[in-house]
PDB file of C-alpha atoms in Angstrom:
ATOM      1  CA  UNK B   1    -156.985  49.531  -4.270  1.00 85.00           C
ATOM      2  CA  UNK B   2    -156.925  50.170  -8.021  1.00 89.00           C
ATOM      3  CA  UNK B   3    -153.696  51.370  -7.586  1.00 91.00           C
ATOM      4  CA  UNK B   4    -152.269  48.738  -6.285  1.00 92.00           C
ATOM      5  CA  UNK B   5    -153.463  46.405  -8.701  1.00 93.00           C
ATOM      6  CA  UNK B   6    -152.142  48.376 -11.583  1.00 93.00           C
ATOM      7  CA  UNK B   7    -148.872  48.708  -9.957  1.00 94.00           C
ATOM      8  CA  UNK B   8    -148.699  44.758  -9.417  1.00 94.00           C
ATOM      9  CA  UNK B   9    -149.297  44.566 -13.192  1.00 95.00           C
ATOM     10  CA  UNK B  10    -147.190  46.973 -14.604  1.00 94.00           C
ATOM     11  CA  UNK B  11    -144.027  44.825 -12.217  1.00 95.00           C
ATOM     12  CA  UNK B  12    -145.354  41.719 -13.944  1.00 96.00           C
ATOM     13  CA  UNK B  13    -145.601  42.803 -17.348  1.00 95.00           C
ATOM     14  CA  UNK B  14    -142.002  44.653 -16.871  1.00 95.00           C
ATOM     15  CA  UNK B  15    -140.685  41.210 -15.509  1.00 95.00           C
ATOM     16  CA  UNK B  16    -142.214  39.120 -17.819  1.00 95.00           C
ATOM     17  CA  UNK B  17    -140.729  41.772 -20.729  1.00 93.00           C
ATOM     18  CA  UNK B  18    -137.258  41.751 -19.212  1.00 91.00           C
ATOM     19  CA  UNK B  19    -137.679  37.488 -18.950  1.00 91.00           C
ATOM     20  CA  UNK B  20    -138.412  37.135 -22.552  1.00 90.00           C
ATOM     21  CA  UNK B  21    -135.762  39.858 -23.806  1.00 86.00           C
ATOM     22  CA  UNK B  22    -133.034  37.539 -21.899  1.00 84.00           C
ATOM     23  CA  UNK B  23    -134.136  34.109 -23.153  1.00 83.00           C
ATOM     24  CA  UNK B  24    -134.414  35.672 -27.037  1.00 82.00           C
ATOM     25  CA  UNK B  25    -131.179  37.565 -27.127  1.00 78.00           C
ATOM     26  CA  UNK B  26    -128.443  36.109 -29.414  1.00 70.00           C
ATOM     27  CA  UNK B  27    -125.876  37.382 -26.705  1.00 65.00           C
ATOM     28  CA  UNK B  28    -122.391  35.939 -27.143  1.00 59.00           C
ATOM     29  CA  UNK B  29    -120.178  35.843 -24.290  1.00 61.00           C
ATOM     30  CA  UNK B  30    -117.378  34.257 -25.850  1.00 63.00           C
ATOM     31  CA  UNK B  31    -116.738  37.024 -28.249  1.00 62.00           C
ATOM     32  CA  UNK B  32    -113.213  38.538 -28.421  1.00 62.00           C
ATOM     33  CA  UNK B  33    -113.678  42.110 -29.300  1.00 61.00           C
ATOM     34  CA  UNK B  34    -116.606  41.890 -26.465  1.00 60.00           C
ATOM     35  CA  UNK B  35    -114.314  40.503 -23.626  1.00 61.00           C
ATOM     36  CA  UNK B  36    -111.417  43.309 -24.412  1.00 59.00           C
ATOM     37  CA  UNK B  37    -111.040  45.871 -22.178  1.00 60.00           C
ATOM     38  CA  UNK B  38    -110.185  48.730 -24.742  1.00 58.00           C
ATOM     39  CA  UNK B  39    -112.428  48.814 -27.910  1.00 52.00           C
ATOM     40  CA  UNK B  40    -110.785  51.538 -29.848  1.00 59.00           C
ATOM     41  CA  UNK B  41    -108.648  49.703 -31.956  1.00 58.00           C
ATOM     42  CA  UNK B  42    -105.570  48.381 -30.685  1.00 58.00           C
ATOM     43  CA  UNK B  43    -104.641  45.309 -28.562  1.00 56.00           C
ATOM     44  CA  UNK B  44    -104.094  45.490 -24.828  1.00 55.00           C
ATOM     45  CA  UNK B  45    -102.150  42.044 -24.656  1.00 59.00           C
ATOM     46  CA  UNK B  46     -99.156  43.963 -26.042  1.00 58.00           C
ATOM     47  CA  UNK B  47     -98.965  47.199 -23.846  1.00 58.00           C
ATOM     48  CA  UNK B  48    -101.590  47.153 -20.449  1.00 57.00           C
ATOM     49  CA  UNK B  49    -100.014  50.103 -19.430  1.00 61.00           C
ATOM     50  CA  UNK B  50     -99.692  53.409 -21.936  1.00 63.00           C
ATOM     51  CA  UNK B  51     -97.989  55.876 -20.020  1.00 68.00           C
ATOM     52  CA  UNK B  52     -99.888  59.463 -20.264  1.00 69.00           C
ATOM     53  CA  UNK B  53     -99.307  62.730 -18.973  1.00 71.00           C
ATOM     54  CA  UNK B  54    -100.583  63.209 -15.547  1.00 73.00           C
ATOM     55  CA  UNK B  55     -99.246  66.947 -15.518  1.00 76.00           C
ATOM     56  CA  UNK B  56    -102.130  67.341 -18.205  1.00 79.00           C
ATOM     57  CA  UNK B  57    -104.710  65.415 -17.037  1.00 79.00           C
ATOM     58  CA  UNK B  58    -104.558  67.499 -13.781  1.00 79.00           C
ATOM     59  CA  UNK B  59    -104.758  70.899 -16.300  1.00 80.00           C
ATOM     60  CA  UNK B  60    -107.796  68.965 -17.657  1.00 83.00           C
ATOM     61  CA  UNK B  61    -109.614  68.047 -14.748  1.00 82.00           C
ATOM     62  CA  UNK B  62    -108.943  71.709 -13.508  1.00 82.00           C
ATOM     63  CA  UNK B  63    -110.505  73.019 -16.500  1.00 84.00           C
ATOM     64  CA  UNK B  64    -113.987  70.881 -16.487  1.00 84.00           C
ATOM     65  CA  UNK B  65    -114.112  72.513 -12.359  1.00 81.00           C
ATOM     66  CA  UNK B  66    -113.679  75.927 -13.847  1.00 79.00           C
ATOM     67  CA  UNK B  67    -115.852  74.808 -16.911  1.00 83.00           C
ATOM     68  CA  UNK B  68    -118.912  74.181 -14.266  1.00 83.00           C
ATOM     69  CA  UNK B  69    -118.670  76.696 -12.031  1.00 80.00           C
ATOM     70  CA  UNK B  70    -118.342  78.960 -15.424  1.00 80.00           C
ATOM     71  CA  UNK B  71    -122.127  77.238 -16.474  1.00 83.00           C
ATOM     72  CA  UNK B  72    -123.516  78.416 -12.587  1.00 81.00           C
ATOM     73  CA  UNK B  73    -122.955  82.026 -13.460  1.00 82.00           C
ATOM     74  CA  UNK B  74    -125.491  82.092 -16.388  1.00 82.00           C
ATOM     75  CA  UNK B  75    -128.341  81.725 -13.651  1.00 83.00           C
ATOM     76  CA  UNK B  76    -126.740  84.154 -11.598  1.00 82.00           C
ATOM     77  CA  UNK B  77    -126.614  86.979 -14.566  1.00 81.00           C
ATOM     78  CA  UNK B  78    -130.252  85.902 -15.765  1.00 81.00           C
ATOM     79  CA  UNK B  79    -131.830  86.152 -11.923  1.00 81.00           C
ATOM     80  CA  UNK B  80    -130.038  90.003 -12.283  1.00 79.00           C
ATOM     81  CA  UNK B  81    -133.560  91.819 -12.530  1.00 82.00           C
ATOM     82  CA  UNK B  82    -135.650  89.609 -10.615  1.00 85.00           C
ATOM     83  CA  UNK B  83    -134.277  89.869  -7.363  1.00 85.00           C
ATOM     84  CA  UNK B  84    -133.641  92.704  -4.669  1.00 88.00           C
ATOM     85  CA  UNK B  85    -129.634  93.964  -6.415  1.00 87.00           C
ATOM     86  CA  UNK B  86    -128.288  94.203  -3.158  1.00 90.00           C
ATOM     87  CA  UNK B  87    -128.608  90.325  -2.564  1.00 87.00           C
ATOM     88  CA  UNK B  88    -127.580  89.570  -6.038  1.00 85.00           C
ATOM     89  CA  UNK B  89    -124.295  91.307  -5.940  1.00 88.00           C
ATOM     90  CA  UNK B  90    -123.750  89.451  -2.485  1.00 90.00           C
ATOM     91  CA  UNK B  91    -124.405  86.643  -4.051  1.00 85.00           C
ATOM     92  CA  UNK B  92    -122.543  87.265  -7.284  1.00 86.00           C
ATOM     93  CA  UNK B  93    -119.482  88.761  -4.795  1.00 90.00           C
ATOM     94  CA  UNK B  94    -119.077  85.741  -2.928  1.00 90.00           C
ATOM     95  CA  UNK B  95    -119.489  83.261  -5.974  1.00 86.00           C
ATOM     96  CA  UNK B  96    -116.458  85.115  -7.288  1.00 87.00           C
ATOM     97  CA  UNK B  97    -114.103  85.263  -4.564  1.00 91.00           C
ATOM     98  CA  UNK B  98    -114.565  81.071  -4.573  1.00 88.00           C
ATOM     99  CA  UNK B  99    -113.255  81.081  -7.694  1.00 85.00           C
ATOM    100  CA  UNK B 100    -110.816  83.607  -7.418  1.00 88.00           C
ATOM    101  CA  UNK B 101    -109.595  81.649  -4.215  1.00 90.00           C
ATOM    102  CA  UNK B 102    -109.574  78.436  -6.336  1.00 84.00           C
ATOM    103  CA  UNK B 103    -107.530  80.109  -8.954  1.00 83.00           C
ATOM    104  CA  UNK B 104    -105.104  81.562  -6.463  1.00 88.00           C
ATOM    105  CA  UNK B 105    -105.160  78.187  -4.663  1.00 87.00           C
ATOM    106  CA  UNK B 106    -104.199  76.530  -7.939  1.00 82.00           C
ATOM    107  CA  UNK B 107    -101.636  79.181  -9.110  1.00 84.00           C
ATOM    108  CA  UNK B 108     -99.993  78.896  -5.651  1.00 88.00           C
ATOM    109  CA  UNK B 109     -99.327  75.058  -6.074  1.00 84.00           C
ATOM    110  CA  UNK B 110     -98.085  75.794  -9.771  1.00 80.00           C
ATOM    111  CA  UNK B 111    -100.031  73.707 -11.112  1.00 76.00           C
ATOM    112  CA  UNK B 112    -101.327  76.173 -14.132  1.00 72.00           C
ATOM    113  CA  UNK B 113     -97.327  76.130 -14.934  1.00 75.00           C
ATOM    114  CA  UNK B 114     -97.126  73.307 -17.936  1.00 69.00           C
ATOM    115  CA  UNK B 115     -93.235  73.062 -17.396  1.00 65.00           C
ATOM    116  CA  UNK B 116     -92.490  71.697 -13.727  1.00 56.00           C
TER     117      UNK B 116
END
């Protein structure tokens, strides 16, 4: 029951907290650099649309993929003399040929070739 009553408290102290920060804020709404979409210096009235490579943003988004599965092998070298080393090189075997497929996948639809 004690629990339930400090729960009950802690919601009405966080609402009450949350009530108070809203009333005292000196939000503006009506701000222009607030209401822009891009805030990194230039206007977007003049040019919505800024054409952009979409050759490299596919490199890119292939990298940050290969840049993840890179960060899941530090486990797998670091778990190398705790477990049984016939499971870890099954497990090390198969992690590989995914990204060897994935490579050969991505090679195969040239799309590690910058010039199309």
């Amino acid at each position: 029951m004690l629990l339930i009553y400090i729960s009950i408290m802690i919601i009405i102290i966080s609402n009450i907290m949350m009530f108070l920060s809203i009333i005292l804020s000196k939000k503006s709404f009506m701000d222009r650099e607030k209401c822009s979409p891009f805030e990194c210096g230039f206007d977007p009235k003049i040019m919505a649309r800024i054409p952009f490579s979409l050759h490299f943003f596919l490199i890119t988004v292939i990298f940050l993929i290969f840049d993840v599965e890179i960060a899941l092998i530090f486990p797998i070298i670091l778990l190398f003399k705790v477990v049984n080393f016939l499971i870890w090189t099954k497990i090390s075997m198969f992690f590989f040929f995914i990204l060897l497929f994935g490579l050969y996948h991505e090679w195969n639809q040239n799309m590690l070739n910058w010039s199309n």
